[in-house]
């Protein structure tokens, strides 16, 4: 038994921040960003610094109004809820039918409650169990693998899997080395048990290397910690070169291992739906796998690196534009902070 993806959805903030806009904010150029990353523009949620105004969330010791918990405009929760509504519509399902909601994010609005519970309330999925997963850019993939384990065990029949980020609020908008890379957005898929073993997830691999966590990190940002660490590290901090080397070595390796488990080779795959960190990384992975770039769809040029949202955002774009056909073989693969990485082979 396995699980299949039967619906996809996504939501992006309205505001687009172009490389030209960034030229006004930090010492950078459209040429540098385009050549080194392939990114041209990204979407930025309302309320972030780059949007041009700050947002004061109402606070109360007695409890927040439910409307606030369901996510202010363009939050992780509200973008996720919209992506879920669209995924449910695509799958022809209602929110009441959902058994499990797994939300992958590393930029939630709230420490408590988890964003998945905010989404549950917003969409009215009152019969679901909901919780978050944080594995940074591998989060969506790990959530998909977790749902696979739950559904195959018989514990749940279906799940909404979400990858969502508002990274603009944890990015240092004065650090040109990172602020040009990231964007905001949410993607979701509805998964359910597959009647036949040949449709859906066919093979999986995953790994973590916590000993290298220091190359990409962001501290929890409560006031006390900010004092202790003199404001160091409360924004995304990255050794870009180390992450680059890790990605181009580890991703092809874990993809090849996932394919070998079911006697497939990279050349058998129709489309590689990779984490959208950087076009140069995608090109280097394609080269290492000896597969042409026409098998590597991308949207990093238009949305930037959206961490856990990247894979479901691209999947939805491919699905809705008819670029994935039934029966096609896909590889989904993510990598990121942790360090974490993984791959799934899927027959659509
Ligand atoms: O989801 C995973 C998240 N992380 C990643 O995917 C990051 C992976 N790494 C990368 O994609 C690349 O390492 C970067 C795109 C981040 C950087 O590219 P690079 O070719 O490794 O550049 P670099 O860091 O070696 O910097 C080269 C130069 C430096 O100047 P000097 O020291 O040579 O004078 C930087 O200060 O480029 C400078 N630089 C910039 N210049 C203009 C760095 N950022 C910028 C910028 N605009 N935005």
Coordinates of C-alpha atoms and ligand atoms in Angstrom, one line a residue:
X1 CA 0.0 0.0 0.0
X2 CA 1.1 3.6 -0.6
X3 CA -0.3 7.1 -0.8
X4 CA -1.1 9.4 -3.8
X5 CA -1.4 13.1 -4.2
X6 CA -4.9 13.8 -5.4
X7 CA -5.1 17.6 -5.1
X8 CA -2.7 20.6 -5.0
X9 CA -3.1 24.3 -4.1
X10 CA -1.0 27.3 -3.4
X11 CA -1.1 30.9 -2.3
X12 CA 1.4 33.8 -2.8
X13 CA 1.4 37.2 -1.2
X14 CA 0.3 40.0 -3.6
X15 CA 3.4 42.2 -3.4
X16 CA 6.3 41.4 -5.7
X17 CA 9.8 42.6 -4.7
X18 CA 12.0 42.7 -7.8
X19 CA 15.8 42.7 -8.0
X20 CA 15.5 46.4 -9.0
X21 CA 13.6 47.1 -5.8
X22 CA 16.5 45.4 -3.8
X23 CA 19.0 47.6 -5.5
X24 CA 17.4 50.5 -3.6
X25 CA 17.7 48.6 -0.3
X26 CA 21.2 47.0 -0.2
X27 CA 24.4 47.2 -2.3
X28 CA 23.5 44.7 -5.0
X29 CA 22.5 44.5 -8.6
X30 CA 19.9 42.7 -10.8
X31 CA 22.9 41.3 -12.7
X32 CA 24.6 39.8 -9.7
X33 CA 21.4 38.2 -8.3
X34 CA 20.3 36.9 -11.7
X35 CA 23.7 35.4 -12.6
X36 CA 24.5 33.8 -9.1
X37 CA 20.9 32.6 -8.3
X38 CA 18.6 32.8 -11.3
X39 CA 16.2 34.8 -9.1
X40 CA 14.4 37.8 -10.6
X41 CA 11.6 38.5 -8.1
X42 CA 9.9 37.1 -5.0
X43 CA 6.6 37.6 -3.2
X44 CA 6.7 39.4 0.2
X45 CA 3.9 39.2 2.8
X46 CA 2.2 42.2 4.2
X47 CA 3.7 43.4 7.4
X48 CA 7.3 42.5 6.7
X49 CA 10.0 45.2 6.8
X50 CA 10.5 45.0 3.0
X51 CA 6.8 45.6 2.5
X52 CA 7.2 49.0 4.0
X53 CA 5.4 48.9 7.3
X54 CA 5.5 47.0 10.6
X55 CA 2.6 45.1 12.0
X56 CA 1.7 45.2 15.7
X57 CA -0.2 42.0 16.6
X58 CA -2.8 42.6 19.3
X59 CA -1.8 40.8 22.5
X60 CA -3.8 39.7 25.6
X61 CA -3.1 37.6 28.6
X62 CA -6.6 36.4 28.6
X63 CA -6.6 35.0 25.1
X64 CA -6.4 36.1 21.5
X65 CA -9.6 36.5 19.4
X66 CA -10.1 33.4 17.2
X67 CA -9.9 35.5 14.1
X68 CA -6.3 36.5 15.0
X69 CA -5.4 32.8 15.6
X70 CA -6.7 31.9 12.2
X71 CA -4.0 34.2 10.7
X72 CA -3.8 37.8 9.8
X73 CA -3.6 38.7 6.2
X74 CA -0.7 37.0 4.4
X75 CA 0.6 35.1 7.5
X76 CA 1.9 31.5 7.4
X77 CA -1.5 30.5 8.7
X78 CA -3.7 32.5 6.3
X79 CA -1.6 31.7 3.2
X80 CA -1.7 28.0 4.2
X81 CA -5.4 28.0 4.7
X82 CA -5.9 29.4 1.2
X83 CA -3.5 26.8 -0.3
X84 CA -5.5 24.1 1.6
X85 CA -8.9 25.3 0.3
X86 CA -7.5 25.2 -3.2
X87 CA -6.0 21.7 -2.7
X88 CA -9.3 20.4 -1.3
X89 CA -11.2 21.8 -4.2
X90 CA -8.7 20.2 -6.6
X91 CA -9.1 16.8 -4.9
X92 CA -13.0 17.2 -4.7
X93 CA -12.9 16.9 -0.9
X94 CA -14.4 18.9 2.0
X95 CA -12.5 20.1 5.1
X96 CA -14.6 17.8 7.3
X97 CA -13.2 14.8 5.5
X98 CA -9.6 15.6 6.5
X99 CA -8.0 13.2 9.0
X100 CA -4.6 14.8 9.5
X101 CA -3.0 18.3 8.8
X102 CA 0.8 18.5 8.8
X103 CA 2.3 21.9 8.3
X104 CA 6.0 22.3 7.6
X105 CA 7.4 25.7 8.4
X106 CA 10.4 27.4 10.1
X107 CA 8.7 30.9 10.2
X108 CA 5.5 30.4 12.2
X109 CA 3.7 33.5 13.6
X110 CA 3.1 31.8 16.9
X111 CA 5.1 29.4 19.1
X112 CA 1.8 28.3 20.5
X113 CA -0.6 27.1 19.1
X114 CA 1.0 25.5 16.1
X115 CA 0.2 26.9 12.7
X116 CA -1.5 23.6 11.6
X117 CA -4.1 24.1 14.4
X118 CA -4.6 27.7 13.1
X119 CA -5.2 26.3 9.7
X120 CA -7.6 23.6 11.0
X121 CA -9.7 26.4 12.6
X122 CA -9.6 28.6 9.5
X123 CA -10.8 25.9 7.1
X124 CA -13.1 24.1 9.5
X125 CA -11.3 20.8 9.4
X126 CA -12.9 19.9 12.7
X127 CA -12.2 16.1 12.5
X128 CA -8.5 16.5 11.8
X129 CA -5.4 16.0 14.1
X130 CA -3.1 18.9 13.3
X131 CA 0.6 19.6 14.1
X132 CA 3.7 21.3 12.7
X133 CA 7.0 19.9 11.4
X134 CA 10.2 22.0 11.2
X135 CA 12.9 20.6 9.0
X136 CA 13.5 23.9 7.2
X137 CA 13.6 23.4 3.4
X138 CA 13.2 19.6 3.7
X139 CA 10.1 20.2 5.9
X140 CA 7.5 19.5 3.2
X141 CA 9.2 16.4 2.1
X142 CA 9.5 15.0 5.6
X143 CA 5.9 15.9 6.3
X144 CA 4.9 13.9 3.2
X145 CA 6.9 10.9 4.4
X146 CA 5.3 11.2 7.8
X147 CA 1.9 11.2 6.3
X148 CA 2.9 8.1 4.3
X149 CA 3.8 6.3 7.5
X150 CA 0.6 7.2 9.2
X151 CA -1.7 6.3 6.3
X152 CA 0.1 3.1 5.4
X153 CA -0.2 2.0 9.1
X154 CA -3.9 2.5 8.9
X155 CA -4.0 5.2 11.6
X156 CA -5.4 7.9 9.2
X157 CA -7.0 7.7 5.8
X158 CA -5.8 11.0 4.3
X159 CA -3.9 14.2 5.1
X160 CA -3.4 17.8 4.1
X161 CA 0.4 18.4 3.8
X162 CA 1.4 22.1 3.7
X163 CA 4.8 23.9 3.3
X164 CA 4.5 27.5 4.2
X165 CA 6.9 30.4 5.0
X166 CA 6.9 34.1 5.7
X167 CA 10.7 34.2 5.7
X168 CA 10.7 38.0 5.0
X169 CA 10.2 38.5 8.8
X170 CA 13.3 36.5 9.8
X171 CA 15.5 37.8 7.0
X172 CA 18.1 40.5 7.7
X173 CA 17.2 43.2 5.2
X174 CA 20.6 44.7 5.6
X175 CA 22.5 41.5 4.7
X176 CA 22.8 41.4 0.9
X177 CA 24.2 37.8 1.1
X178 CA 20.8 36.4 2.3
X179 CA 18.0 39.0 1.7
X180 CA 18.1 38.6 -2.1
X181 CA 17.5 34.9 -1.9
X182 CA 14.3 34.3 0.0
X183 CA 10.5 34.8 -0.6
X184 CA 7.2 34.1 1.0
X185 CA 4.3 31.7 0.0
X186 CA 2.4 28.5 0.8
X187 CA 1.7 25.2 -1.1
X188 CA -0.4 22.3 0.0
X189 CA -1.3 18.8 -1.3
X190 CA -4.1 16.5 -0.3
X191 CA -2.9 12.9 0.0
X192 CA -4.9 9.6 0.5
X193 CA -4.4 5.9 0.4
X194 CA -3.7 4.7 -3.2
X195 CA -5.7 1.7 -4.4
X196 CA -2.8 0.3 -6.4
X197 CA 0.9 0.2 -5.4
X198 CA 2.1 1.6 -8.7
X199 CA 0.5 5.1 -8.3
X200 CA 1.7 7.5 -5.7
X201 CA 4.9 7.4 -3.6
X202 CA 7.0 4.5 -4.8
X203 CA 10.3 5.1 -2.8
X204 CA 11.7 7.4 -0.2
X205 CA 15.1 8.4 1.3
X206 CA 15.8 11.0 4.0
X207 CA 18.8 12.1 6.1
X208 CA 20.0 14.6 8.6
X209 CA 23.4 15.9 9.7
X210 CA 23.0 17.9 12.9
X211 CA 26.7 18.3 13.2
X212 CA 26.6 20.8 10.4
X213 CA 23.7 22.9 11.7
X214 CA 25.8 26.0 12.2
X215 CA 26.1 26.7 8.4
X216 CA 22.5 27.8 8.2
X217 CA 20.6 29.0 11.3
X218 CA 18.3 31.5 13.0
X219 CA 17.9 31.8 16.7
X220 CA 14.5 32.0 18.4
X221 CA 13.9 35.7 18.8
X222 CA 12.5 36.4 22.2
X223 CA 13.7 39.6 23.9
X224 CA 15.7 37.8 26.5
X225 CA 17.7 35.9 23.9
X226 CA 18.2 39.0 21.9
X227 CA 19.8 40.6 25.0
X228 CA 22.0 37.6 25.7
X229 CA 23.3 37.2 22.2
X230 CA 23.5 41.0 21.6
X231 CA 21.2 40.6 18.6
X232 CA 23.4 38.1 16.9
X233 CA 21.7 35.4 14.9
X234 CA 18.1 36.4 15.3
X235 CA 17.9 36.7 11.5
X236 CA 18.8 34.0 9.0
X237 CA 22.6 33.5 9.0
X238 CA 24.2 31.4 6.3
X239 CA 27.5 30.2 5.0
X240 CA 26.2 30.1 1.4
X241 CA 29.3 28.3 0.0
X242 CA 29.0 25.4 2.4
X243 CA 25.2 25.0 1.8
X244 CA 25.9 25.1 -2.0
X245 CA 28.6 22.3 -1.7
X246 CA 26.3 20.2 0.6
X247 CA 23.4 20.5 -1.9
X248 CA 25.2 19.6 -5.1
X249 CA 26.8 16.5 -3.4
X250 CA 24.0 15.2 -1.2
X251 CA 20.9 15.8 -3.3
X252 CA 22.1 13.7 -6.4
X253 CA 23.2 11.0 -3.9
X254 CA 19.9 10.7 -2.1
X255 CA 17.9 10.8 -5.4
X256 CA 20.1 8.0 -6.8
X257 CA 19.5 5.9 -3.6
X258 CA 15.7 6.4 -3.8
X259 CA 15.7 5.4 -7.5
X260 CA 18.0 2.4 -6.9
X261 CA 15.5 1.0 -4.3
X262 CA 13.0 0.4 -7.1
X263 CA 15.5 -0.3 -9.9
X264 CA 15.1 3.0 -11.7
X265 CA 17.8 5.4 -13.0
X266 CA 17.7 9.2 -13.3
X267 CA 17.1 8.8 -17.1
X268 CA 13.7 7.1 -16.3
X269 CA 12.3 10.2 -14.6
X270 CA 10.0 12.7 -16.4
X271 CA 10.4 15.6 -14.0
X272 CA 12.6 16.4 -11.0
X273 CA 10.7 18.7 -8.7
X274 CA 13.5 20.0 -6.5
X275 CA 13.7 22.5 -3.7
X276 CA 14.0 25.9 -5.4
X277 CA 17.0 27.4 -3.7
X278 CA 19.0 28.6 -6.6
X279 CA 19.0 27.9 -10.3
X280 CA 22.8 27.2 -10.3
X281 CA 22.2 24.4 -7.7
X282 CA 19.5 22.9 -9.9
X283 CA 21.8 23.0 -12.9
X284 CA 24.6 21.4 -11.0
X285 CA 22.4 18.6 -9.7
X286 CA 21.1 18.0 -13.3
X287 CA 24.7 17.7 -14.5
X288 CA 25.6 15.3 -11.8
X289 CA 22.6 13.1 -12.6
X290 CA 23.4 13.3 -16.4
X291 CA 19.9 14.5 -17.1
X292 CA 18.9 17.5 -19.3
X293 CA 17.6 20.7 -17.7
X294 CA 14.3 20.2 -19.7
X295 CA 13.5 17.6 -16.9
X296 CA 14.0 20.2 -14.2
X297 CA 11.1 22.6 -14.1
X298 CA 11.7 25.7 -11.9
X299 CA 10.0 28.8 -10.6
X300 CA 12.8 30.1 -8.4
X301 CA 13.1 33.0 -10.9
X302 CA 9.6 34.2 -9.9
X303 CA 9.3 33.2 -6.3
X304 CA 12.9 33.0 -4.9
X305 CA 13.7 30.4 -2.2
X306 CA 10.5 29.8 -0.2
X307 CA 12.1 27.0 2.0
X308 CA 9.4 24.4 2.9
X309 CA 6.9 26.0 0.5
X310 CA 9.1 25.6 -2.6
X311 CA 8.2 22.0 -3.6
X312 CA 4.4 22.2 -3.2
X313 CA 4.3 25.7 -4.8
X314 CA 6.1 24.2 -7.9
X315 CA 4.0 21.0 -7.9
X316 CA 0.8 23.1 -7.9
X317 CA 2.0 25.2 -10.7
X318 CA 2.9 22.1 -12.8
X319 CA -0.4 20.4 -11.9
X320 CA -2.7 23.4 -12.6
X321 CA -0.9 24.2 -15.9
X322 CA -1.3 20.6 -17.1
X323 CA 2.5 20.0 -17.3
X324 CA 2.3 16.8 -15.2
X325 CA 0.5 14.0 -16.9
X326 CA -1.1 11.0 -15.2
X327 CA 1.4 8.1 -15.2
X328 CA 4.5 10.3 -15.2
X329 CA 7.4 9.6 -12.9
X330 CA 8.5 12.5 -10.7
X331 CA 11.3 12.9 -8.1
X332 CA 10.6 15.3 -5.3
X333 CA 13.8 16.3 -3.4
X334 CA 14.5 18.9 -0.7
X335 CA 17.6 20.0 1.3
X336 CA 18.3 22.7 3.8
X337 CA 19.1 23.8 7.3
X338 CA 19.7 21.0 9.8
X339 CA 21.3 20.0 7.6
X340 CA 18.5 17.9 6.2
X341 CA 17.8 16.2 2.9
X342 CA 15.5 13.7 1.3
X343 CA 13.8 12.4 -1.9
X344 CA 10.6 10.7 -2.9
X345 CA 9.9 9.0 -6.2
X346 CA 6.2 9.4 -7.2
X347 CA 4.1 8.1 -10.1
X348 CA 1.5 10.7 -10.7
Ligands
LIG1 O1 17.5 26.5 1.0 C1 18.9 26.5 1.2 C2 19.3 27.9 1.4 N1 20.6 28.3 1.0 C3 21.1 28.2 -0.3 O2 20.6 27.7 -1.2 C4 22.4 28.9 -0.5 C5 23.4 28.2 -1.3 N2 24.4 29.0 -1.7 C6 24.4 29.9 -2.8 O3 23.4 29.8 -3.5 C7 25.5 30.8 -3.1 O4 26.6 30.5 -2.2 C8 25.1 32.3 -2.9 C9 24.1 32.7 -4.0 C10 24.4 32.6 -1.6 C11 26.3 33.2 -3.0 O5 27.0 33.0 -4.3 P1 28.5 32.8 -4.4 O6 28.9 32.6 -5.8 O7 28.9 31.7 -3.4 O8 29.1 34.2 -3.9 P2 30.0 34.5 -2.6 O9 29.2 34.3 -1.3 O10 31.3 33.7 -2.7 O11 30.3 36.0 -2.8 C12 31.0 36.5 -3.9 C13 31.1 38.0 -3.8 C14 31.5 38.5 -2.4 O12 32.3 39.7 -2.6 P3 33.9 39.6 -2.6 O13 34.2 39.1 -1.2 O14 34.3 38.6 -3.7 O15 34.3 41.0 -2.9 C15 30.2 38.9 -1.8 O16 30.4 39.9 -0.8 O17 29.7 38.6 -4.0 C16 29.4 39.4 -2.9 N3 28.0 39.4 -2.7 C17 27.1 40.2 -3.4 N4 27.3 41.1 -4.3 C18 26.2 41.7 -4.8 C19 27.3 38.6 -1.9 N5 26.0 38.8 -2.0 C20 25.9 39.8 -2.9 C21 24.8 40.5 -3.5 N6 25.0 41.5 -4.4 N7 23.5 40.2 -3.1

